[in-house]
Coordinates of C-alpha atoms and ligand atoms in Angstrom, one line a residue:
X1 CA 231.0 80.0 85.6
X2 CA 228.7 77.5 87.3
X3 CA 228.4 74.3 85.3
X4 CA 224.7 73.5 85.8
X5 CA 224.1 72.4 82.3
X6 CA 220.9 70.7 81.3
X7 CA 220.9 68.4 78.2
X8 CA 218.1 66.7 76.2
X9 CA 217.8 64.7 73.1
X10 CA 216.1 67.4 71.0
X11 CA 218.6 70.2 70.6
X12 CA 217.7 73.1 68.4
X13 CA 221.0 74.6 69.7
X14 CA 223.4 71.6 69.7
X15 CA 226.4 71.7 71.9
X16 CA 229.4 72.7 69.8
X17 CA 232.6 74.3 70.9
X18 CA 233.6 77.2 68.6
X19 CA 237.2 78.2 68.2
X20 CA 238.5 80.6 70.9
X21 CA 239.3 84.1 69.7
X22 CA 242.5 86.1 69.4
X23 CA 241.7 89.8 69.2
X24 CA 244.3 92.1 67.9
X25 CA 243.9 95.9 68.3
X26 CA 245.9 98.7 66.7
X27 CA 244.8 102.1 65.3
X28 CA 247.6 102.0 62.6
X29 CA 246.0 100.1 59.6
X30 CA 249.3 98.9 58.2
X31 CA 250.5 97.5 61.5
X32 CA 247.1 95.9 62.1
X33 CA 247.1 94.1 58.7
X34 CA 250.6 93.0 59.2
X35 CA 250.0 91.4 62.6
X36 CA 246.7 90.0 61.6
X37 CA 248.5 88.3 58.6
X38 CA 251.2 86.8 60.8
X39 CA 248.6 85.6 63.4
X40 CA 246.5 83.9 60.7
X41 CA 249.4 82.1 59.3
X42 CA 250.3 80.5 62.5
X43 CA 247.1 80.2 64.5
X44 CA 244.0 80.2 62.2
X45 CA 243.4 76.5 62.4
X46 CA 242.9 76.6 66.2
X47 CA 241.8 80.2 66.8
X48 CA 239.5 82.7 65.3
X49 CA 241.6 85.8 64.5
X50 CA 239.7 89.0 65.0
X51 CA 240.9 92.6 64.6
X52 CA 239.7 96.1 65.7
X53 CA 241.2 99.5 64.9
X54 CA 240.2 101.3 68.1
X55 CA 239.7 100.7 71.8
X56 CA 236.0 101.4 71.5
X57 CA 235.5 98.8 68.7
X58 CA 237.6 96.3 70.6
X59 CA 235.5 96.7 73.7
X60 CA 232.3 96.2 71.7
X61 CA 233.7 93.1 70.1
X62 CA 234.8 91.8 73.6
X63 CA 231.2 92.3 74.9
X64 CA 229.7 90.5 71.9
X65 CA 232.1 87.6 72.3
X66 CA 231.2 87.4 76.0
X67 CA 227.4 87.4 75.1
X68 CA 228.1 84.6 72.7
X69 CA 230.2 82.8 75.3
X70 CA 233.1 82.7 72.9
X71 CA 236.3 82.6 74.9
X72 CA 239.0 85.1 74.1
X73 CA 242.4 83.4 74.4
X74 CA 244.5 86.4 73.8
X75 CA 244.2 90.2 73.5
X76 CA 247.1 91.6 71.6
X77 CA 246.8 95.4 72.0
X78 CA 248.7 98.4 70.9
X79 CA 249.5 100.7 73.8
X80 CA 249.5 104.0 72.1
X81 CA 246.0 104.6 70.7
X82 CA 243.8 107.8 70.7
X83 CA 240.9 108.1 73.2
X84 CA 241.6 104.7 74.9
X85 CA 245.1 103.4 75.5
X86 CA 246.0 99.7 75.4
X87 CA 246.2 99.4 79.1
X88 CA 242.9 101.2 79.5
X89 CA 241.3 98.8 77.1
X90 CA 242.7 95.8 78.8
X91 CA 241.4 97.0 82.2
X92 CA 237.9 97.0 80.8
X93 CA 238.0 93.7 78.8
X94 CA 239.5 91.8 81.7
X95 CA 236.2 92.2 83.6
X96 CA 234.4 90.3 80.8
X97 CA 237.2 87.9 79.9
X98 CA 239.3 87.4 83.1
X99 CA 241.0 84.3 81.9
X100 CA 242.4 85.7 78.7
X101 CA 246.1 86.3 78.1
X102 CA 247.0 90.0 77.7
X103 CA 249.9 91.2 75.5
X104 CA 250.8 94.9 74.8
X105 CA 252.3 95.9 71.6
X106 CA 254.7 98.7 72.4
X107 CA 257.2 101.0 70.8
X108 CA 260.4 101.7 72.7
X109 CA 259.0 105.0 74.0
X110 CA 256.1 103.1 75.7
X111 CA 258.2 100.8 77.8
X112 CA 257.4 102.5 81.0
X113 CA 253.6 102.2 80.4
X114 CA 254.1 98.5 79.6
X115 CA 256.0 97.9 82.8
X116 CA 253.3 99.7 84.8
X117 CA 250.7 97.6 83.0
X118 CA 252.3 94.4 84.3
X119 CA 250.8 95.1 87.7
X120 CA 247.9 97.3 86.7
X121 CA 246.2 95.0 84.2
X122 CA 248.1 91.7 85.0
X123 CA 249.9 92.0 81.7
X124 CA 251.4 88.7 80.6
X125 CA 253.9 90.1 78.2
X126 CA 254.8 93.2 76.2
X127 CA 256.1 92.9 72.6
X128 CA 258.3 95.5 71.1
X129 CA 257.5 96.6 67.6
X130 CA 258.6 95.5 65.0
X131 CA 258.3 91.7 65.7
X132 CA 260.1 90.5 62.6
X133 CA 261.0 87.8 62.0
X134 CA 257.8 86.4 63.6
X135 CA 259.3 82.9 63.9
X136 CA 261.8 84.2 66.3
X137 CA 260.2 87.2 68.0
X138 CA 256.4 86.6 67.9
X139 CA 255.4 83.0 67.7
X140 CA 257.6 81.6 70.5
X141 CA 256.1 84.1 73.0
X142 CA 252.5 83.6 71.9
X143 CA 252.9 79.8 71.7
X144 CA 253.9 79.7 75.4
X145 CA 251.1 81.9 76.4
X146 CA 248.5 80.1 74.4
X147 CA 249.6 76.6 75.5
X148 CA 249.5 77.7 79.1
X149 CA 246.0 79.3 78.5
X150 CA 244.7 76.1 76.9
X151 CA 246.0 73.9 79.8
X152 CA 244.0 76.1 82.3
X153 CA 240.8 76.7 80.3
X154 CA 237.7 74.6 80.2
X155 CA 235.9 75.0 76.8
X156 CA 233.0 77.3 77.1
X157 CA 229.4 76.1 76.7
X158 CA 228.2 77.1 73.3
X159 CA 224.4 76.9 73.7
X160 CA 221.7 78.9 75.3
X161 CA 222.7 80.5 78.6
X162 CA 220.1 81.7 81.2
X163 CA 221.5 84.5 83.4
X164 CA 219.3 84.9 86.4
X165 CA 218.9 84.7 90.2
X166 CA 217.7 81.8 92.3
X167 CA 215.4 84.4 94.0
X168 CA 213.7 85.4 90.8
X169 CA 210.7 83.2 89.9
X170 CA 210.7 84.3 86.2
X171 CA 214.3 82.9 86.1
X172 CA 213.0 79.6 87.5
X173 CA 210.1 79.6 85.1
X174 CA 212.4 80.1 82.1
X175 CA 214.7 77.2 83.2
X176 CA 211.6 75.0 83.8
X177 CA 210.2 75.9 80.4
X178 CA 213.5 75.1 78.6
X179 CA 214.2 71.9 80.5
X180 CA 210.7 70.5 80.2
X181 CA 210.9 71.2 76.5
X182 CA 214.3 69.5 76.4
X183 CA 216.2 72.5 75.2
X184 CA 219.8 72.4 76.5
X185 CA 220.9 75.4 78.4
X186 CA 223.5 76.6 80.9
X187 CA 222.3 78.2 84.1
X188 CA 224.4 81.1 85.3
X189 CA 223.7 82.5 88.7
X190 CA 224.2 86.3 88.8
X191 CA 224.3 86.3 92.6
X192 CA 227.5 84.3 92.6
X193 CA 229.2 85.0 89.3
X194 CA 230.8 88.4 89.1
X195 CA 231.9 88.0 85.5
X196 CA 228.4 87.1 84.4
X197 CA 227.1 90.1 86.4
X198 CA 229.4 92.4 84.4
X199 CA 228.1 90.9 81.2
X200 CA 224.5 91.3 82.4
X201 CA 225.2 95.0 83.3
X202 CA 226.6 95.6 79.9
X203 CA 223.3 94.3 78.4
X204 CA 220.7 96.1 80.7
X205 CA 220.6 98.7 83.4
X206 CA 217.6 97.0 85.1
X207 CA 218.7 93.8 86.8
X208 CA 215.3 93.5 88.4
X209 CA 214.0 92.2 85.1
X210 CA 215.4 88.7 84.8
X211 CA 216.3 86.3 83.3
X212 CA 218.6 87.5 80.5
X213 CA 218.8 84.7 78.0
X214 CA 221.8 84.6 75.7
X215 CA 221.8 82.8 72.4
X216 CA 224.8 81.5 70.5
X217 CA 224.1 83.9 67.6
X218 CA 225.0 86.8 70.0
X219 CA 221.4 88.0 70.6
X220 CA 219.7 88.1 73.9
X221 CA 216.2 88.3 75.4
X222 CA 215.2 89.9 78.7
X223 CA 212.4 88.2 80.7
X224 CA 210.7 86.9 77.5
X225 CA 207.3 85.3 77.3
X226 CA 207.1 81.5 76.7
X227 CA 206.1 82.1 73.1
X228 CA 209.0 84.4 72.4
X229 CA 211.5 82.1 74.1
X230 CA 210.0 79.1 72.4
X231 CA 210.4 80.7 68.9
X232 CA 213.9 81.8 69.5
X233 CA 214.9 78.5 71.0
X234 CA 213.8 76.8 67.8
X235 CA 210.6 75.2 69.0
X236 CA 207.5 75.2 66.7
X237 CA 205.2 78.1 67.6
X238 CA 202.9 78.3 64.6
X239 CA 201.0 75.8 62.5
X240 CA 202.5 74.7 59.2
X241 CA 199.1 73.9 57.5
X242 CA 196.3 76.4 56.7
X243 CA 193.7 73.9 57.9
X244 CA 193.4 71.0 60.4
X245 CA 190.9 68.3 61.0
X246 CA 191.6 68.3 64.7
X247 CA 193.1 71.1 66.9
X248 CA 194.0 69.7 70.4
X249 CA 194.4 72.3 73.2
X250 CA 196.8 71.1 76.0
X251 CA 199.4 68.4 75.7
X252 CA 199.0 66.5 78.9
X253 CA 198.2 62.8 78.8
X254 CA 194.7 63.4 77.4
X255 CA 195.8 65.7 74.7
X256 CA 198.8 63.6 73.7
X257 CA 196.6 60.4 73.6
X258 CA 194.1 62.3 71.4
X259 CA 196.8 63.5 69.1
X260 CA 198.4 60.0 68.8
X261 CA 195.1 58.5 67.8
X262 CA 194.0 61.4 65.5
X263 CA 197.3 61.5 63.6
X264 CA 197.6 57.7 63.4
X265 CA 194.2 57.6 61.8
X266 CA 195.2 60.1 59.1
X267 CA 193.7 63.2 60.5
X268 CA 195.5 66.5 60.1
X269 CA 196.3 67.1 63.7
X270 CA 197.9 69.9 65.7
X271 CA 198.5 70.1 69.4
X272 CA 198.9 73.5 71.2
X273 CA 200.6 73.6 74.5
X274 CA 201.4 76.7 76.6
X275 CA 204.1 75.1 78.8
X276 CA 205.5 71.7 78.0
X277 CA 204.1 68.4 77.0
X278 CA 203.1 66.0 79.8
X279 CA 200.9 68.5 81.8
X280 CA 200.6 67.6 85.4
X281 CA 201.7 64.1 84.8
X282 CA 204.9 65.5 83.3
X283 CA 205.8 66.9 86.7
X284 CA 205.4 63.7 88.6
X285 CA 208.6 62.0 89.8
X286 CA 207.1 58.5 89.6
X287 CA 203.7 57.3 88.3
X288 CA 203.2 53.9 89.7
X289 CA 199.6 53.1 88.8
X290 CA 199.8 53.5 85.0
X291 CA 199.1 50.2 83.2
X292 CA 202.1 48.4 81.8
X293 CA 204.8 50.0 84.0
X294 CA 205.1 47.7 87.1
X295 CA 208.1 49.6 88.5
X296 CA 206.5 53.0 87.7
X297 CA 207.5 55.5 85.0
X298 CA 208.6 59.1 85.5
X299 CA 206.2 61.7 84.2
X300 CA 209.0 63.2 82.0
X301 CA 209.7 59.8 80.4
X302 CA 206.0 59.1 79.7
X303 CA 205.6 62.6 78.3
X304 CA 208.6 62.3 76.1
X305 CA 207.5 58.9 74.7
X306 CA 204.0 60.1 74.0
X307 CA 205.3 63.3 72.3
X308 CA 207.6 61.3 70.1
X309 CA 204.8 58.9 69.2
X310 CA 202.4 61.8 68.3
X311 CA 205.1 63.4 66.2
X312 CA 206.0 60.1 64.5
X313 CA 202.4 59.8 63.3
X314 CA 202.6 63.3 61.9
X315 CA 200.9 65.5 64.6
X316 CA 202.3 69.0 64.8
X317 CA 203.1 70.4 68.2
X318 CA 203.1 74.1 69.0
X319 CA 204.8 75.0 72.3
X320 CA 204.7 78.3 74.3
X321 CA 201.4 79.5 72.9
X322 CA 198.3 79.7 75.1
X323 CA 194.9 79.3 73.5
X324 CA 192.9 82.4 74.4
X325 CA 189.5 81.5 72.9
X326 CA 187.7 79.5 70.3
X327 CA 185.5 81.1 67.6
X328 CA 182.7 79.3 65.8
X329 CA 182.5 80.1 62.0
X330 CA 180.4 77.2 60.9
X331 CA 181.4 74.7 59.8
X332 CA 184.9 75.7 60.9
X333 CA 186.3 76.2 64.4
X334 CA 188.9 78.9 64.9
X335 CA 191.4 78.8 67.7
X336 CA 193.0 82.1 68.8
X337 CA 196.5 81.9 70.2
X338 CA 198.2 84.2 72.7
X339 CA 200.3 86.0 69.9
X340 CA 197.0 86.8 68.1
X341 CA 197.6 84.2 65.3
X342 CA 194.9 81.7 64.6
X343 CA 194.4 78.0 63.7
X344 CA 191.5 76.8 61.7
X345 CA 190.0 73.4 61.6
X346 CA 186.8 71.3 61.8
X347 CA 187.2 70.0 65.4
X348 CA 188.7 71.2 68.6
X349 CA 189.5 68.9 71.5
X350 CA 190.0 70.8 74.9
X351 CA 192.4 68.9 77.2
X352 CA 193.7 71.8 79.3
X353 CA 193.6 69.9 82.6
X354 CA 193.6 71.6 86.0
X355 CA 195.7 72.8 88.9
X356 CA 195.2 71.8 92.5
X357 CA 194.2 74.7 94.8
X358 CA 197.1 75.3 97.1
X359 CA 197.0 75.6 100.8
X360 CA 198.6 78.9 101.9
X361 CA 200.7 78.3 105.0
X362 CA 204.3 79.2 105.8
X363 CA 207.0 76.6 105.2
X364 CA 204.6 74.1 103.6
X365 CA 206.7 73.8 100.5
X366 CA 209.5 72.2 102.5
X367 CA 207.3 69.2 103.2
X368 CA 206.0 68.5 99.7
X369 CA 206.5 64.8 99.1
X370 CA 207.8 64.2 102.7
X371 CA 204.5 64.4 104.5
X372 CA 202.4 67.0 102.6
X373 CA 200.5 65.8 99.5
X374 CA 197.8 67.2 97.3
X375 CA 195.0 64.8 96.6
X376 CA 194.8 61.1 97.4
X377 CA 198.5 60.2 97.0
X378 CA 197.4 56.5 97.2
X379 CA 200.9 55.2 96.5
X380 CA 202.0 56.9 99.8
X381 CA 199.3 55.3 101.9
X382 CA 201.4 52.3 102.9
X383 CA 204.2 54.6 104.1
X384 CA 201.8 55.9 106.8
X385 CA 200.6 52.5 108.0
X386 CA 199.7 52.8 111.8
X387 CA 200.6 56.5 111.8
X388 CA 198.3 59.5 112.4
X389 CA 197.4 61.4 109.3
X390 CA 195.3 64.5 108.5
X391 CA 192.9 65.0 105.6
X392 CA 192.2 68.7 104.8
X393 CA 188.9 69.5 103.2
X394 CA 185.2 68.5 103.4
X395 CA 184.2 67.7 99.8
X396 CA 183.5 64.2 98.4
X397 CA 187.1 63.8 97.3
X398 CA 188.3 64.4 100.9
X399 CA 185.7 61.9 102.2
X400 CA 186.9 59.3 99.8
X401 CA 190.5 60.0 100.7
X402 CA 189.8 59.8 104.4
X403 CA 188.1 56.4 104.0
X404 CA 191.0 55.1 101.9
X405 CA 193.6 56.2 104.4
X406 CA 191.6 54.9 107.3
X407 CA 192.4 51.4 106.0
X408 CA 196.2 52.1 106.5
X409 CA 196.6 54.8 109.1
X410 CA 196.1 54.4 112.9
X411 CA 193.9 57.5 112.9
X412 CA 192.6 59.9 110.3
X413 CA 191.6 63.4 111.4
X414 CA 189.6 65.4 108.9
X415 CA 190.0 69.2 109.3
X416 CA 187.2 71.3 107.9
X417 CA 186.4 75.0 108.1
X418 CA 182.6 74.5 108.1
X419 CA 180.2 73.5 110.9
X420 CA 179.7 70.0 109.5
X421 CA 180.2 67.8 106.4
X422 CA 176.5 68.1 105.4
X423 CA 176.9 71.2 103.3
X424 CA 179.7 69.8 101.2
X425 CA 179.7 66.0 101.1
X426 CA 177.3 63.3 99.8
X427 CA 175.3 61.6 102.6
X428 CA 176.5 58.1 101.8
X429 CA 180.1 59.2 102.5
X430 CA 179.1 61.0 105.7
X431 CA 177.4 57.8 106.9
X432 CA 180.5 55.7 106.0
X433 CA 182.8 58.2 107.8
X434 CA 180.5 58.1 110.9
X435 CA 180.8 54.3 110.8
X436 CA 184.6 54.2 110.6
X437 CA 186.0 54.3 114.1
X438 CA 189.5 55.6 113.3
X439 CA 188.2 58.7 111.5
X440 CA 187.6 61.9 113.5
X441 CA 186.1 65.1 112.0
X442 CA 187.3 68.3 113.5
X443 CA 185.1 71.3 112.5
X444 CA 185.7 75.1 112.3
X445 CA 189.5 74.8 112.0
X446 CA 192.1 76.0 109.5
X447 CA 195.7 75.0 109.1
X448 CA 198.2 77.8 110.1
X449 CA 201.6 76.1 110.2
X450 CA 203.6 72.9 109.6
X451 CA 206.4 71.6 111.7
X452 CA 209.0 68.9 111.5
X453 CA 212.7 68.3 111.1
X454 CA 213.2 66.3 107.8
X455 CA 209.6 65.1 107.6
X456 CA 206.3 66.4 108.7
X457 CA 205.8 65.9 112.4
X458 CA 202.9 68.2 113.4
X459 CA 200.5 70.8 112.1
X460 CA 199.3 74.0 113.8
X461 CA 195.6 74.7 113.5
X462 CA 193.6 77.7 114.5
X463 CA 189.9 77.7 115.3
X464 CA 187.9 79.8 112.8
X465 CA 185.8 81.6 115.5
X466 CA 188.7 82.6 117.8
X467 CA 192.5 83.1 117.8
X468 CA 193.0 79.9 119.7
X469 CA 195.7 77.7 118.2
X470 CA 196.9 74.2 118.9
X471 CA 199.2 71.6 117.5
X472 CA 198.2 68.2 116.2
X473 CA 200.9 65.5 115.8
X474 CA 200.7 64.0 112.3
X475 CA 203.0 62.2 110.0
X476 CA 201.2 63.2 106.8
X477 CA 198.7 65.8 105.6
X478 CA 196.6 65.1 102.5
X479 CA 195.1 68.2 101.1
X480 CA 191.8 68.1 99.2
X481 CA 190.7 71.8 98.9
X482 CA 189.6 71.6 95.4
X483 CA 191.0 72.0 91.9
X484 CA 191.0 74.9 89.4
X485 CA 190.1 73.7 86.0
X486 CA 191.9 75.4 83.1
X487 CA 188.6 76.4 81.5
X488 CA 188.2 80.1 82.3
X489 CA 189.2 81.0 78.8
X490 CA 186.1 79.1 77.6
X491 CA 183.7 80.4 80.3
X492 CA 181.7 82.6 78.0
X493 CA 181.3 80.1 75.2
X494 CA 180.9 76.7 76.8
X495 CA 178.6 75.2 79.5
X496 CA 180.5 74.4 82.7
X497 CA 179.6 72.9 86.1
X498 CA 179.6 74.8 89.4
X499 CA 183.3 74.3 89.9
X500 CA 184.1 75.4 86.4
X501 CA 184.8 72.0 84.8
X502 CA 183.5 71.7 81.2
X503 CA 180.3 69.8 80.7
X504 CA 180.0 67.3 77.9
X505 CA 177.6 64.8 76.3
X506 CA 174.7 63.7 78.5
X507 CA 175.8 66.0 81.3
X508 CA 174.9 69.1 79.4
X509 CA 172.0 71.0 81.0
X510 CA 168.9 70.2 79.0
X511 CA 165.9 72.4 78.0
X512 CA 162.9 70.8 76.2
X513 CA 164.8 67.6 75.7
X514 CA 167.9 69.2 74.2
X515 CA 170.9 70.9 75.6
X516 CA 170.5 74.7 76.1
X517 CA 171.3 76.6 72.8
X518 CA 171.8 73.3 70.9
X519 CA 170.5 73.8 67.4
X520 CA 171.1 70.4 65.8
X521 CA 168.7 67.5 65.4
X522 CA 171.1 65.0 66.9
X523 CA 172.1 64.9 70.6
X524 CA 175.6 65.8 71.7
X525 CA 178.2 63.0 71.1
X526 CA 180.2 61.5 74.0
X527 CA 182.8 64.2 75.1
X528 CA 181.1 66.8 72.9
X529 CA 180.7 70.2 74.6
X530 CA 177.8 72.7 74.2
X531 CA 179.4 73.7 70.9
X532 CA 179.1 71.0 68.2
X533 CA 182.6 69.9 67.0
X534 CA 184.3 71.1 70.2
X535 CA 185.1 68.2 72.6
X536 CA 186.6 68.1 76.1
X537 CA 188.5 65.2 77.8
X538 CA 190.7 64.6 80.8
X539 CA 190.9 66.5 84.0
X540 CA 189.2 69.7 82.6
X541 CA 186.0 67.7 81.9
X542 CA 183.3 67.6 84.5
X543 CA 183.1 64.0 85.8
X544 CA 186.7 63.0 84.9
X545 CA 188.4 61.1 87.7
X546 CA 191.7 62.9 87.6
X547 CA 194.2 60.1 86.9
X548 CA 196.7 59.6 84.1
X549 CA 195.0 56.5 82.8
X550 CA 191.6 58.1 82.8
X551 CA 193.0 61.1 80.9
X552 CA 194.7 58.9 78.4
X553 CA 191.5 56.8 78.0
X554 CA 189.3 59.8 77.6
X555 CA 191.7 61.5 75.1
X556 CA 191.8 58.3 73.0
X557 CA 188.1 57.6 73.2
X558 CA 187.2 61.1 72.0
X559 CA 188.5 60.2 68.6
X560 CA 185.5 58.0 68.1
X561 CA 183.2 61.0 68.5
X562 CA 185.6 63.2 66.4
X563 CA 185.2 60.7 63.5
X564 CA 181.4 60.7 63.8
X565 CA 181.4 64.5 63.8
X566 CA 183.7 64.7 60.8
X567 CA 181.2 62.5 59.0
X568 CA 178.7 65.3 59.3
X569 CA 180.7 68.3 58.0
Ligands
FAD1 C1 202.5 66.0 91.0 C2 201.4 65.1 90.4 C3 201.6 63.8 90.5 C4 200.6 63.0 90.0 N1 200.7 61.6 90.1 C5 199.8 60.8 89.5 C6 199.9 59.4 89.6 O1 200.9 58.9 90.1 N2 199.0 58.6 89.0 C7 197.9 59.1 88.4 O2 197.0 58.4 87.9 N3 197.7 60.5 88.4 C8 198.6 61.3 88.9 N4 198.4 62.7 88.9 C9 197.2 63.2 88.2 C10 197.5 63.2 86.6 O3 198.7 63.8 86.4 C11 196.4 64.0 85.9 O4 195.2 63.4 86.2 C12 196.6 64.0 84.4 O5 197.9 64.6 84.1 C13 195.5 64.8 83.7 O6 195.8 64.9 82.3 P1 195.2 65.9 81.4 O7 195.8 65.7 80.1 O8 193.7 65.9 81.5 O9 195.6 67.4 82.0 P2 197.0 68.0 82.4 O10 198.0 66.9 82.7 O11 196.7 69.0 83.4 O12 197.5 68.7 81.1 C14 196.9 69.9 80.6 C15 197.9 70.6 79.7 O13 197.2 71.7 79.0 C16 198.0 72.9 79.0 N5 197.1 74.0 79.0 C17 196.3 74.5 79.9 N6 195.6 75.6 79.4 C18 196.1 75.8 78.2 C19 195.8 76.8 77.2 N7 194.8 77.7 77.4 N8 196.4 76.7 76.0 C20 197.4 75.8 75.8 N9 197.7 74.8 76.7 C21 197.0 74.8 77.9 C22 198.8 72.8 80.4 O14 200.0 73.5 80.3 C23 199.0 71.3 80.5 O15 200.2 70.9 79.9 C24 199.4 63.5 89.4 C25 199.3 64.9 89.3 C26 200.3 65.7 89.8 C27 200.2 67.2 89.8

């Protein structure tokens, strides 16, 4: 089996190697008990001795052992059994346990079948009944076979196994979910592992539904949701308390910072995360602009440290559950989770972040990080000193990016679909771009392709008004085509800006000196949304500046408003 094993410090299913099995099969109860007794006497300290009184039962046991990834060292099988003979049974089980040793128990009359079995099922030995005394006629033969088996066998992985295909995105998503949540697992590629494929076929007749996830207790899940997988993998998926002071939605930098401060200040705090802690930052290979880490810090490390810190202060963390909506039942706020369960508390802090809008263009994924970037990848700017770069998009963020890169690059070309920047960009930025000699704006064009060997070398663009295409040489392409805030779930209940980001505090649209629909004497607190006691911080908040430090700062600062709010309920 492929040995792509992922480990982490939190292991609901720790690595442990169970004893390999010896499975003895005979339909005669007296013979079965006798051989089982003799095997236990000699081998029970190193092997798990199992028995079955028919071929069908033995086959079921073999399947279950394969599903648990328990290795079978030896099958010791009677030849003459009704329905399924010993050799027929061995033919089936060798598909699931090809490395096992196979021994037939035969009477004198079965010798021919045993000899035939040597070739047919790669029989290692046949033992004539009776085998007394075992010290002379049983143990020496089995000792040799088992010693040889041990010398050739790598102990099986005894944790969660993900059986999937590299071409199945749900398989990738399950691996990503487990590894980002630090649950150890073994990846088994069904496209290249025939033995695993046999096992998968014994569990389902629809191999288009992947992955199949096998657990050490012998159970399996097929294409499970994150919530189901999280629960089975031993992650917390429901709150332990009936009531919380603060319910934080989203465990990116903003949510984690909020939970650390809330819990450290004695508030009953729970954090709900649909994927894995760390959010967007958790997927970054190196964050170089976060205060206090002069050599940078990986997103995974930062996320793990913050998660440990939040837990240490007593914050609970639910993983794999998505928040569907928030209900107001004054003075309480009820958070509804994807499995229909609910959390109740006084305050809710929404820190659900955002996703960059992606540019659809064939082959672009091959250049992520080696010429293609989403947003102002400022740490990359120096790499493109005196090179030609492209900025895609015509909004303010693209304008700021273009001005920033113009200080490093030889030439910056902005590609926009519109007729001019006027409709999408602030005038002050348009003026500054016009004053910058190494920025050119190319209008009415869209990106159609990317080219390069190892790194990006050129980009194919098409004019919007015709089919005309041409190629522009460029070492880097910075994409600013907007972001999708994770706030649709709250669209009906909260005020949002035009792009869908959640409005808070003084930014809330006002009517007669108060925010629309606001029925309190006081004005909204900093970071408070249009529902009192519901706050928003980090990338999902309108006006946030989409950086790790900003998210951490907003998440931490929100606690001040939370305390003020709690003083009123
Ligand atoms: C690849 C990459 C590299 C980056 N590098 C840098 C860098 O070097 N420096 C820098 O300053 N910034 C960087 N950023 C930006 C930075 O990561 C973000 O600004 C920051 O993560 C925002 O934090 P957040 O907590 O507001 O939101 P997010 O990090 O987006 O976290 C939001 C979390 O909420 C969860 N969530 C969403 N909806 C729900 C729901 N309904 N229920 C439950 N959970 C939900 C999401 O799964 C996610 O985990 C990078 C971003 C990316 C994508």
